[in-house]
Coordinates of C-alpha atoms in Angstrom, one line a residue:
M11 CA 19.9 155.2 122.8
Y12 CA 22.0 157.1 125.3
T13 CA 21.4 159.8 127.8
E14 CA 22.8 163.2 127.1
F15 CA 25.7 164.8 128.9
E16 CA 24.6 165.2 132.5
K17 CA 25.6 167.7 135.2
K18 CA 24.9 166.2 138.6
K19 CA 25.0 168.1 141.9
V20 CA 25.9 166.3 145.1
P21 CA 23.4 167.1 147.8
D22 CA 24.4 169.1 150.9
A23 CA 24.8 166.6 153.8
T24 CA 23.1 169.2 156.1
A25 CA 20.0 169.4 154.0
P26 CA 16.7 167.7 155.1
A27 CA 16.5 164.0 154.1
A28 CA 13.7 164.7 151.7
K29 CA 15.9 167.0 149.7
Q30 CA 18.8 164.5 149.6
R31 CA 16.9 162.0 147.5
T32 CA 18.6 161.3 144.1
S33 CA 17.9 159.1 141.2
A34 CA 19.6 155.7 140.9
K35 CA 21.9 157.1 138.3
Q36 CA 23.2 160.0 140.3
R37 CA 26.6 159.6 141.9
T38 CA 27.9 161.4 144.9
S39 CA 31.5 162.3 145.8
G40 CA 30.9 163.2 149.4
K41 CA 32.1 166.8 148.8
R42 CA 29.6 169.6 149.5
G43 CA 28.5 171.4 146.4
T44 CA 30.6 169.5 143.9
T45 CA 29.4 168.2 140.6
E46 CA 30.4 165.5 138.3
K47 CA 29.7 164.9 134.6
V48 CA 28.7 161.5 133.3
R49 CA 27.6 160.3 129.9
T50 CA 25.8 157.0 129.6
F51 CA 25.5 155.1 126.4
G52 CA 22.9 152.6 125.2
S53 CA 25.3 149.8 124.4
E54 CA 29.0 148.9 124.6
K55 CA 29.2 149.4 120.8
D56 CA 28.0 153.0 121.2
L57 CA 30.6 153.5 124.0
D58 CA 33.3 152.1 121.8
R59 CA 32.2 154.2 118.8
W60 CA 32.5 157.4 121.0
I61 CA 35.9 156.4 122.4
Y62 CA 37.4 155.6 119.1
A63 CA 36.1 158.9 117.6
Y64 CA 37.6 160.8 120.6
L65 CA 40.9 159.1 120.4
H66 CA 41.0 159.7 116.6
R67 CA 40.4 163.4 117.2
K68 CA 42.8 163.8 120.2
R69 CA 45.8 162.1 118.6
R70 CA 46.0 165.0 116.1
E71 CA 46.8 167.3 119.1
G72 CA 49.5 165.4 121.0
P73 CA 50.2 162.3 123.2
V74 CA 47.2 160.2 124.2
I75 CA 47.0 157.2 126.6
F76 CA 43.9 154.9 126.8
L77 CA 44.0 152.2 129.5
D78 CA 41.2 149.8 128.7
S79 CA 39.9 147.2 131.3
Q80 CA 38.1 145.0 128.8
L81 CA 37.4 141.7 130.5
R82 CA 34.1 142.2 132.4
G83 CA 33.8 139.8 135.3
H84 CA 37.5 139.3 135.7
A85 CA 38.8 139.8 139.2
S86 CA 41.3 142.4 138.1
S87 CA 38.9 144.4 135.8
G88 CA 37.7 147.8 136.8
N89 CA 37.5 151.3 135.3
G90 CA 39.6 152.2 132.2
Y91 CA 41.0 155.7 131.7
I92 CA 41.6 158.1 128.9
A93 CA 44.3 160.8 129.4
T94 CA 44.8 163.7 126.9
N95 CA 46.0 167.3 126.6
P96 CA 49.3 167.1 128.5
A97 CA 49.9 170.1 130.8
H98 CA 53.3 168.9 132.2
T99 CA 55.5 166.2 130.8
L100 CA 58.6 164.3 132.1
E101 CA 60.5 162.5 129.5
L102 CA 63.8 160.5 129.4
H103 CA 65.7 159.1 126.4
G104 CA 68.9 157.1 126.1
T105 CA 69.3 155.0 129.3
N106 CA 72.2 153.0 127.9
G107 CA 73.9 152.4 131.2
P108 CA 77.1 153.5 132.9
H109 CA 79.5 152.1 130.3
D110 CA 78.2 153.6 127.0
D111 CA 81.1 153.9 124.6
N112 CA 79.8 157.1 123.2
E113 CA 79.5 159.1 126.4
T114 CA 82.0 160.1 129.1
D115 CA 81.1 159.5 132.7
G116 CA 80.5 163.2 133.2
E117 CA 78.1 163.3 130.2
Q118 CA 76.1 160.4 131.6
Q119 CA 75.6 162.1 134.9
S120 CA 74.8 165.5 133.6
N121 CA 72.5 164.2 130.9
R122 CA 70.8 161.5 132.9
Q123 CA 67.3 162.6 132.0
E124 CA 65.3 164.5 129.5
S125 CA 62.6 166.6 131.0
R126 CA 59.9 168.5 129.3
H127 CA 57.3 170.5 131.2
S128 CA 54.7 172.0 129.0
N129 CA 51.5 174.0 129.1
R130 CA 49.0 174.2 126.3
Q131 CA 49.2 177.8 125.0
G132 CA 45.5 178.0 124.9
N133 CA 45.3 177.6 128.7
Q134 CA 44.9 181.2 129.7
H135 CA 44.9 180.4 133.4
S136 CA 48.3 178.7 133.1
N137 CA 49.8 181.6 131.1
R138 CA 48.6 184.1 133.7
Q139 CA 50.4 182.1 136.3
S140 CA 53.7 181.8 134.4
G141 CA 53.5 185.2 132.8
Q142 CA 54.7 183.8 129.5
H143 CA 54.1 181.1 127.0
G144 CA 56.2 178.0 127.2
S145 CA 59.6 177.8 125.5
E146 CA 61.5 174.8 124.4
Q147 CA 65.2 174.0 124.4
S148 CA 66.8 170.9 122.9
G149 CA 70.2 169.5 122.6
Q150 CA 72.2 166.3 122.0
H151 CA 74.7 164.7 124.3
G152 CA 76.2 161.4 123.1
N153 CA 73.3 159.0 122.8
R154 CA 71.1 161.0 125.2
R155 CA 68.6 163.6 123.8
V156 CA 67.9 166.6 126.1
R157 CA 64.9 168.9 125.7
Q158 CA 63.3 171.2 128.2
H159 CA 60.0 172.9 127.8
S160 CA 59.2 175.6 130.4
G161 CA 55.7 176.0 131.8
R162 CA 54.2 177.1 135.1
Q163 CA 57.3 175.6 136.8
A164 CA 60.5 175.1 134.9
H165 CA 61.9 171.8 136.0
Q166 CA 65.7 171.8 136.3
P167 CA 66.7 168.3 137.4
G168 CA 69.9 168.0 139.3
S169 CA 73.0 166.9 137.4
R170 CA 73.3 163.7 139.4
Q171 CA 69.6 162.8 139.4
N172 CA 68.6 159.6 137.8
A173 CA 65.2 158.8 136.2
W174 CA 63.6 157.5 139.4
E175 CA 64.7 160.6 141.4
A176 CA 63.4 162.8 138.5
L177 CA 60.0 161.1 138.6
A178 CA 59.7 161.3 142.4
Q179 CA 60.5 165.1 142.1
F180 CA 57.9 165.4 139.3
R181 CA 55.3 163.7 141.5
R182 CA 56.1 166.1 144.4
E183 CA 55.7 169.1 142.0
H184 CA 52.5 167.8 140.4
P185 CA 50.5 165.6 142.9
D186 CA 47.8 165.1 140.3
W187 CA 46.6 162.5 137.8
M188 CA 49.6 161.2 135.9
F189 CA 49.8 158.7 133.0
G190 CA 52.8 157.2 131.2
W191 CA 55.2 154.3 131.0
F192 CA 58.5 152.8 132.1
S193 CA 60.7 151.0 129.6
Y194 CA 62.5 147.8 130.5
D195 CA 65.8 149.6 130.0
L196 CA 65.3 151.7 133.1
K197 CA 67.0 148.7 134.7
N198 CA 70.2 150.7 133.8
E199 CA 69.0 153.5 136.2
T200 CA 68.6 151.0 139.0
E201 CA 71.5 148.5 138.7
D202 CA 75.0 148.6 137.1
L203 CA 73.6 147.3 133.7
V204 CA 73.8 148.3 130.1
S205 CA 71.7 148.2 126.9
R206 CA 73.8 148.1 123.8
H207 CA 71.4 146.7 121.2
H208 CA 69.6 148.7 118.6
D209 CA 66.0 149.9 119.2
P210 CA 64.1 150.4 116.0
V211 CA 61.2 152.0 117.8
N212 CA 63.0 154.5 120.1
L213 CA 60.2 155.5 122.4
P214 CA 61.3 157.4 125.5
D215 CA 62.6 155.2 128.3
L216 CA 60.5 157.1 130.8
F217 CA 57.4 159.2 129.9
F218 CA 54.8 160.6 132.2
F219 CA 52.4 163.5 131.7
V220 CA 49.9 165.4 133.8
P221 CA 46.8 165.5 131.6
E222 CA 44.3 168.3 131.5
V223 CA 41.6 165.8 130.7
V224 CA 41.0 162.4 132.5
L225 CA 38.0 160.3 131.6
A226 CA 37.0 157.1 133.5
V227 CA 35.5 154.4 131.3
D228 CA 33.0 152.1 133.0
R229 CA 32.3 149.2 130.5
A230 CA 29.9 147.4 132.8
G231 CA 27.7 150.5 133.0
C232 CA 28.5 151.8 129.5
R233 CA 29.4 155.1 131.0
I234 CA 32.2 157.7 130.8
K235 CA 32.8 159.9 133.8
V236 CA 34.8 163.1 133.7
M237 CA 37.5 163.0 136.4
K238 CA 39.2 166.1 135.2
G239 CA 38.7 168.7 132.5
D240 CA 35.0 169.5 132.5
E241 CA 35.3 172.4 130.2
Q242 CA 37.7 170.8 127.7
I243 CA 35.5 167.7 127.3
R244 CA 32.1 169.6 126.9
D245 CA 32.6 170.2 123.2
D246 CA 33.7 166.6 122.6
F247 CA 30.6 165.2 124.4
S248 CA 28.3 167.4 122.3
S249 CA 30.0 167.1 118.9
I250 CA 30.8 163.3 118.8
D251 CA 27.7 161.3 118.2
P252 CA 28.1 157.6 118.7
V253 CA 24.9 156.7 117.1
N254 CA 24.4 156.4 113.3
S255 CA 20.8 155.7 112.6
K256 CA 21.6 154.7 109.1
T257 CA 23.6 151.7 110.2
P258 CA 22.5 148.5 111.9
S259 CA 23.3 147.8 115.5
S260 CA 25.9 145.2 114.4
H261 CA 27.8 147.9 112.5
D262 CA 31.5 147.9 113.3
P263 CA 32.1 150.8 115.7
L264 CA 35.1 152.0 113.7
N265 CA 33.7 152.1 110.2
D266 CA 32.3 155.6 110.5
I267 CA 35.6 156.9 111.9
I268 CA 38.4 155.4 109.8
G269 CA 36.5 153.5 107.1
D270 CA 36.1 149.7 106.7
E271 CA 39.7 148.9 105.6
P272 CA 41.2 146.5 108.1
F273 CA 44.6 146.9 109.6
Q274 CA 46.9 144.8 107.5
V275 CA 50.1 143.1 108.6
G276 CA 52.6 141.3 106.3
P277 CA 54.2 138.0 107.3
L278 CA 55.8 138.1 110.8
V279 CA 59.5 137.4 110.8
S280 CA 61.6 136.7 113.9
G281 CA 64.7 138.7 114.4
D282 CA 66.4 135.5 115.5
G283 CA 64.7 132.6 113.6
W284 CA 64.4 129.0 115.0
E285 CA 68.0 128.0 114.7
A286 CA 69.4 131.0 116.4
Y287 CA 66.7 130.9 119.1
R288 CA 67.4 127.2 119.8
E289 CA 71.1 128.0 120.2
K290 CA 70.3 130.7 122.7
I291 CA 68.1 128.4 124.7
T292 CA 70.9 125.9 124.8
R293 CA 73.2 128.5 126.1
V294 CA 70.7 129.5 128.8
L295 CA 70.4 125.9 129.9
K296 CA 74.2 125.8 130.3
Y297 CA 74.0 128.9 132.5
I298 CA 71.3 127.2 134.6
A299 CA 73.3 124.0 134.9
G300 CA 76.3 126.1 135.9
G301 CA 74.4 127.8 138.7
D302 CA 74.2 131.3 137.2
A303 CA 70.4 131.3 137.2
Y304 CA 67.3 129.3 138.0
E305 CA 65.1 130.8 135.3
V306 CA 65.7 133.2 132.4
N307 CA 63.0 134.9 130.5
L308 CA 64.3 134.8 126.9
T309 CA 62.5 136.8 124.1
H310 CA 62.8 137.6 120.5
Q311 CA 61.2 140.4 118.4
L312 CA 58.9 139.7 115.5
N313 CA 58.4 142.4 112.8
A314 CA 56.4 142.9 109.7
P315 CA 55.3 145.6 107.2
C316 CA 51.9 147.0 108.0
K317 CA 49.3 149.5 106.9
G318 CA 46.0 150.8 108.2
D319 CA 44.8 152.4 111.5
T320 CA 46.0 151.0 114.8
L321 CA 42.6 151.8 116.3
E322 CA 41.2 149.0 114.1
L323 CA 44.0 146.7 115.2
F324 CA 43.4 147.5 118.9
D325 CA 39.6 146.9 118.5
R326 CA 40.3 143.6 116.7
M327 CA 42.7 142.5 119.5
K328 CA 40.0 143.4 122.0
R329 CA 37.3 141.3 120.2
Y330 CA 39.7 138.4 119.8
G331 CA 40.9 138.3 123.4
P332 CA 39.7 140.9 125.9
V333 CA 42.1 141.5 128.8
P334 CA 42.0 143.5 132.0
F335 CA 45.2 145.6 131.3
A336 CA 45.0 146.7 127.7
A337 CA 46.5 150.0 126.5
W338 CA 46.5 152.1 123.4
I339 CA 49.1 154.9 123.1
H340 CA 49.8 157.6 120.6
Y341 CA 53.2 159.4 120.8
E342 CA 54.5 161.4 117.9
D343 CA 54.8 158.9 115.0
I344 CA 54.4 155.8 117.1
E345 CA 51.3 154.0 118.3
V346 CA 51.0 151.1 120.7
C347 CA 48.4 148.4 121.0
C348 CA 48.9 146.4 124.2
A349 CA 46.7 143.4 125.1
S350 CA 48.3 142.6 128.5
P351 CA 46.6 140.2 130.9
E352 CA 49.1 140.9 133.6
R353 CA 49.3 143.4 136.5
F354 CA 52.8 144.4 137.5
L355 CA 52.1 146.5 140.6
Q356 CA 49.2 148.2 142.3
H357 CA 49.3 150.6 145.2
K358 CA 46.1 151.6 146.9
D359 CA 45.6 153.1 150.4
G360 CA 49.1 151.9 151.5
R361 CA 48.7 148.3 150.2
I362 CA 50.9 147.0 147.4
R363 CA 49.8 144.1 145.2
S364 CA 51.7 142.2 142.4
Q365 CA 50.2 139.5 140.2
P366 CA 52.9 137.7 138.2
I367 CA 51.9 135.3 135.4
K368 CA 54.1 132.3 134.7
G369 CA 52.8 129.1 133.1
T370 CA 50.9 129.2 129.8
S371 CA 48.8 126.6 127.9
P372 CA 46.5 127.0 124.8
R373 CA 42.7 126.8 125.2
G374 CA 41.0 123.6 124.3
A375 CA 38.6 123.1 121.4
T376 CA 35.8 121.9 123.7
P377 CA 34.9 122.4 127.4
K378 CA 36.0 118.8 128.1
E379 CA 39.4 119.5 126.5
D380 CA 39.7 122.8 128.4
R381 CA 39.2 121.0 131.8
K382 CA 41.9 118.5 130.9
I383 CA 44.3 121.3 130.0
V384 CA 43.6 123.1 133.2
R385 CA 44.5 120.0 135.2
E386 CA 47.6 119.5 133.2
I387 CA 48.8 123.1 133.6
L388 CA 48.6 122.7 137.3
Q389 CA 50.4 119.3 137.3
K390 CA 53.2 120.3 135.0
E391 CA 56.3 120.7 137.1
K392 CA 57.9 123.3 134.8
N393 CA 54.9 125.6 135.1
R394 CA 54.8 125.3 138.9
A395 CA 58.6 125.9 139.1
E396 CA 58.4 129.0 136.9
N397 CA 55.6 130.5 138.9
V398 CA 56.9 129.7 142.4
M399 CA 60.4 131.1 141.6
I400 CA 58.9 134.4 140.5
V401 CA 56.7 134.5 143.6
D402 CA 59.8 134.2 145.7
L403 CA 61.5 137.0 143.7
V404 CA 58.5 139.3 144.1
R405 CA 58.3 138.6 147.8
H406 CA 61.9 139.6 148.1
D407 CA 61.4 142.8 146.1
L408 CA 58.4 143.9 148.1
G409 CA 60.2 143.1 151.3
Q410 CA 62.5 146.0 150.7
V411 CA 59.7 148.5 150.9
A412 CA 57.1 146.7 153.1
R413 CA 56.4 146.8 156.8
T414 CA 58.1 143.9 158.5
G415 CA 55.9 140.8 158.4
S416 CA 53.3 142.3 156.0
V417 CA 54.4 140.4 152.8
H418 CA 51.8 137.7 152.0
T419 CA 51.1 135.3 149.2
D420 CA 47.4 135.7 148.8
A421 CA 46.9 133.3 145.9
L422 CA 49.4 130.7 144.6
L423 CA 49.1 129.0 141.1
E424 CA 45.6 130.2 140.4
V425 CA 44.4 129.3 136.8
Q426 CA 43.0 132.3 134.9
S427 CA 41.5 131.7 131.5
F428 CA 41.6 134.0 128.6
S429 CA 40.2 133.6 125.0
T430 CA 43.4 131.9 123.6
V431 CA 45.3 130.7 126.7
H432 CA 45.1 129.4 130.3
Q433 CA 47.7 131.0 132.6
L434 CA 48.9 130.5 136.1
V435 CA 48.7 133.6 138.2
S436 CA 49.8 134.3 141.8
T437 CA 49.0 137.3 144.0
I438 CA 51.5 138.8 146.5
S439 CA 50.6 141.7 148.7
A440 CA 52.3 143.9 151.3
E441 CA 51.8 147.0 153.4
R442 CA 54.1 149.9 152.3
K443 CA 56.3 151.5 154.9
P444 CA 55.0 155.0 155.3
E445 CA 58.4 156.6 154.9
I446 CA 58.8 155.0 151.4
H447 CA 57.8 157.1 148.4
P448 CA 55.4 155.4 146.0
V449 CA 58.0 155.9 143.2
D450 CA 60.6 154.0 145.3
V451 CA 58.1 151.1 145.6
I452 CA 58.2 150.8 141.8
K453 CA 61.9 151.2 141.6
A454 CA 62.4 148.4 144.2
C455 CA 60.4 145.9 142.1
F456 CA 61.4 147.0 138.6
P457 CA 61.6 145.4 136.2
M458 CA 59.1 142.8 137.0
G459 CA 60.5 139.4 137.8
S460 CA 58.1 137.6 135.4
M461 CA 60.0 139.3 132.5
T462 CA 63.6 138.7 133.8
G463 CA 63.9 135.5 135.7
A464 CA 65.8 134.7 138.9
P465 CA 68.1 135.9 140.3
K466 CA 67.1 139.1 138.7
I467 CA 70.4 141.0 138.1
R468 CA 72.3 138.0 136.7
T469 CA 69.4 137.1 134.4
M470 CA 69.3 140.6 133.0
Q471 CA 73.0 140.3 132.2
I472 CA 72.3 137.0 130.4
I473 CA 69.4 138.6 128.6
E474 CA 71.6 141.5 127.4
E475 CA 74.2 139.0 126.2
L476 CA 71.9 136.7 124.3
E477 CA 69.0 138.8 122.9
S478 CA 69.6 140.6 119.6
Y479 CA 67.4 143.7 120.2
R480 CA 66.7 146.4 122.8
R481 CA 63.4 145.6 124.6
G482 CA 62.4 149.2 125.1
L483 CA 58.7 149.4 126.1
Y484 CA 58.3 145.7 125.9
S485 CA 58.7 144.1 129.4
G486 CA 58.2 147.6 130.9
A487 CA 55.0 149.0 132.4
V488 CA 52.2 151.3 131.4
G489 CA 49.8 152.9 133.9
Y490 CA 48.8 155.8 136.0
F491 CA 49.1 157.7 139.4
T492 CA 46.1 159.2 141.1
P493 CA 46.2 162.5 143.0
Q494 CA 46.4 160.4 146.2
D495 CA 49.7 158.8 145.0
D496 CA 48.0 155.4 144.4
F497 CA 49.1 153.8 141.2
D498 CA 48.3 150.8 138.9
L499 CA 50.7 149.4 136.3
N500 CA 50.5 146.6 133.8
V501 CA 53.2 144.4 132.3
V502 CA 53.9 145.3 128.7
I503 CA 53.4 142.0 126.9
R504 CA 51.3 140.9 123.9
T505 CA 52.0 144.4 122.5
A506 CA 52.2 145.6 118.9
I507 CA 54.1 148.8 118.3
R508 CA 53.7 150.6 115.0
K509 CA 56.3 153.1 113.7
E510 CA 55.7 154.5 110.3
N511 CA 54.8 151.4 108.2
H512 CA 56.4 148.7 110.3
L513 CA 55.0 146.6 113.2
Y514 CA 57.1 145.2 116.1
Y515 CA 55.8 142.5 118.4
S516 CA 58.1 140.8 121.0
V517 CA 57.4 137.4 122.4
G518 CA 59.2 135.1 124.9
G519 CA 59.0 132.7 127.7
A520 CA 60.7 131.4 130.9
V521 CA 63.5 128.9 130.3
T522 CA 64.2 126.5 133.2
A523 CA 66.3 123.5 133.6
D524 CA 63.8 121.1 132.0
S525 CA 62.8 123.4 129.1
D526 CA 62.6 121.9 125.6
P527 CA 63.8 124.4 123.0
R528 CA 61.1 123.4 120.4
E529 CA 58.3 123.8 123.0
E530 CA 59.7 127.2 124.1
W531 CA 59.8 128.3 120.5
E532 CA 56.2 127.2 119.8
E533 CA 55.0 128.9 123.0
T534 CA 56.4 132.2 121.9
W535 CA 54.4 132.0 118.7
L536 CA 51.3 131.0 120.6
K537 CA 51.5 134.4 122.3
A538 CA 51.6 136.2 118.9
K539 CA 48.0 135.0 118.4
A540 CA 46.9 138.1 120.3
L541 CA 47.5 140.0 117.1
S542 CA 44.5 138.1 115.6
I543 CA 46.0 138.2 112.1

């Protein structure tokens, strides 16, 4: 069973020692007189059952982001987070680049971002501060949608402000918990690049919100801790019961919430197909031979009809292959199931860390075969070349925002094993220059080199030329900021995006001078196994 919702008081540091004794379960924050709320569950299944019921409830009310650190024992695993009830939101659509045929230069500058700041109308405290309920304005400028929703502070971004400037300003106005994502196409807000292809999903290119409720999920301890929103979560803790005494302990956590019908996906079809993809790899090899690039990360988009609840798909993906940087997102009519093993960028106490993954091999059928594959993945020159080139690129990116001499490669070509694949991971860290804003750290490194290739700008031009779809959220990043301006972001790979009754799942790999087109094609389909369908 589980312990009931707990209120815990932190002891006064000035009190006698005998009065400061607490139980092993009591947590302290070091702040006099503060309390924290924790709910402990009897098993991970009970924890999952509560989480899924909560997500199912909250998505009816608005955007939800669940960052799930699933792989217990993994070096990068830690707390997960659930963010709901947006109080303020920054949103950008339509970063097509500076040469969009449907916009004039003036329109592009004046409509650089969409911003929406909102308060829930039920928040009486917020309404007293603003003196009125929020109001929304919307408009259309070329391919860029513009909407504004007033709240406590009406955000009026400057006409020449790009997405990164808007986010930095948003952080200064709201130094709080913040959750959201960066799409790959924000490259157009950093460099003189374009995105001309069609995007069937059409998520915002930049989306961050300040939630009224933040929950920390501790899988190792089967606990949920309220980081923000004590009053809002009280009813959810009391009204969602994770235990059903009529069902066995092996009962699927989702059956009581959405029924026992599995999420169903039709046959996956590539937007390119083998012949077209082979031709594109051949063209990349010519670019490499001609000196344009050393490595190009080429991708293609799979799609299929689907039906069912994405929470069931997310749970199935977790059981099939738990990862440290998973995410589930609900936004309007779109839901995202991300099973990412890769960290893009972390900032904590002034230290920056990036952990690119390059080099992938399938798991073996036996432990002996597994050991053989691990030796081979380290010995294969293509894998080593892919990884080392991206390490050099990341070191260069970090060097723009780091203290002189502080950029270090902490781990090179480390094998990390997941349920379906072995992968080569390297770790690069640096110390941030104190005058550099955390948002500018992300901007300097975005998009992540593991999803572009090297050199970065030229490879992004090649990618735009050869790929047949707009990447959107894929190859971007999902994560959070803390009130202390720390952040942690994943790389959006192994990600299923559902819009209406269609599923989109992009896959790819690094093409180098010694790449074999057939092997590259097969590797991309290996990565689709994360769907577990």
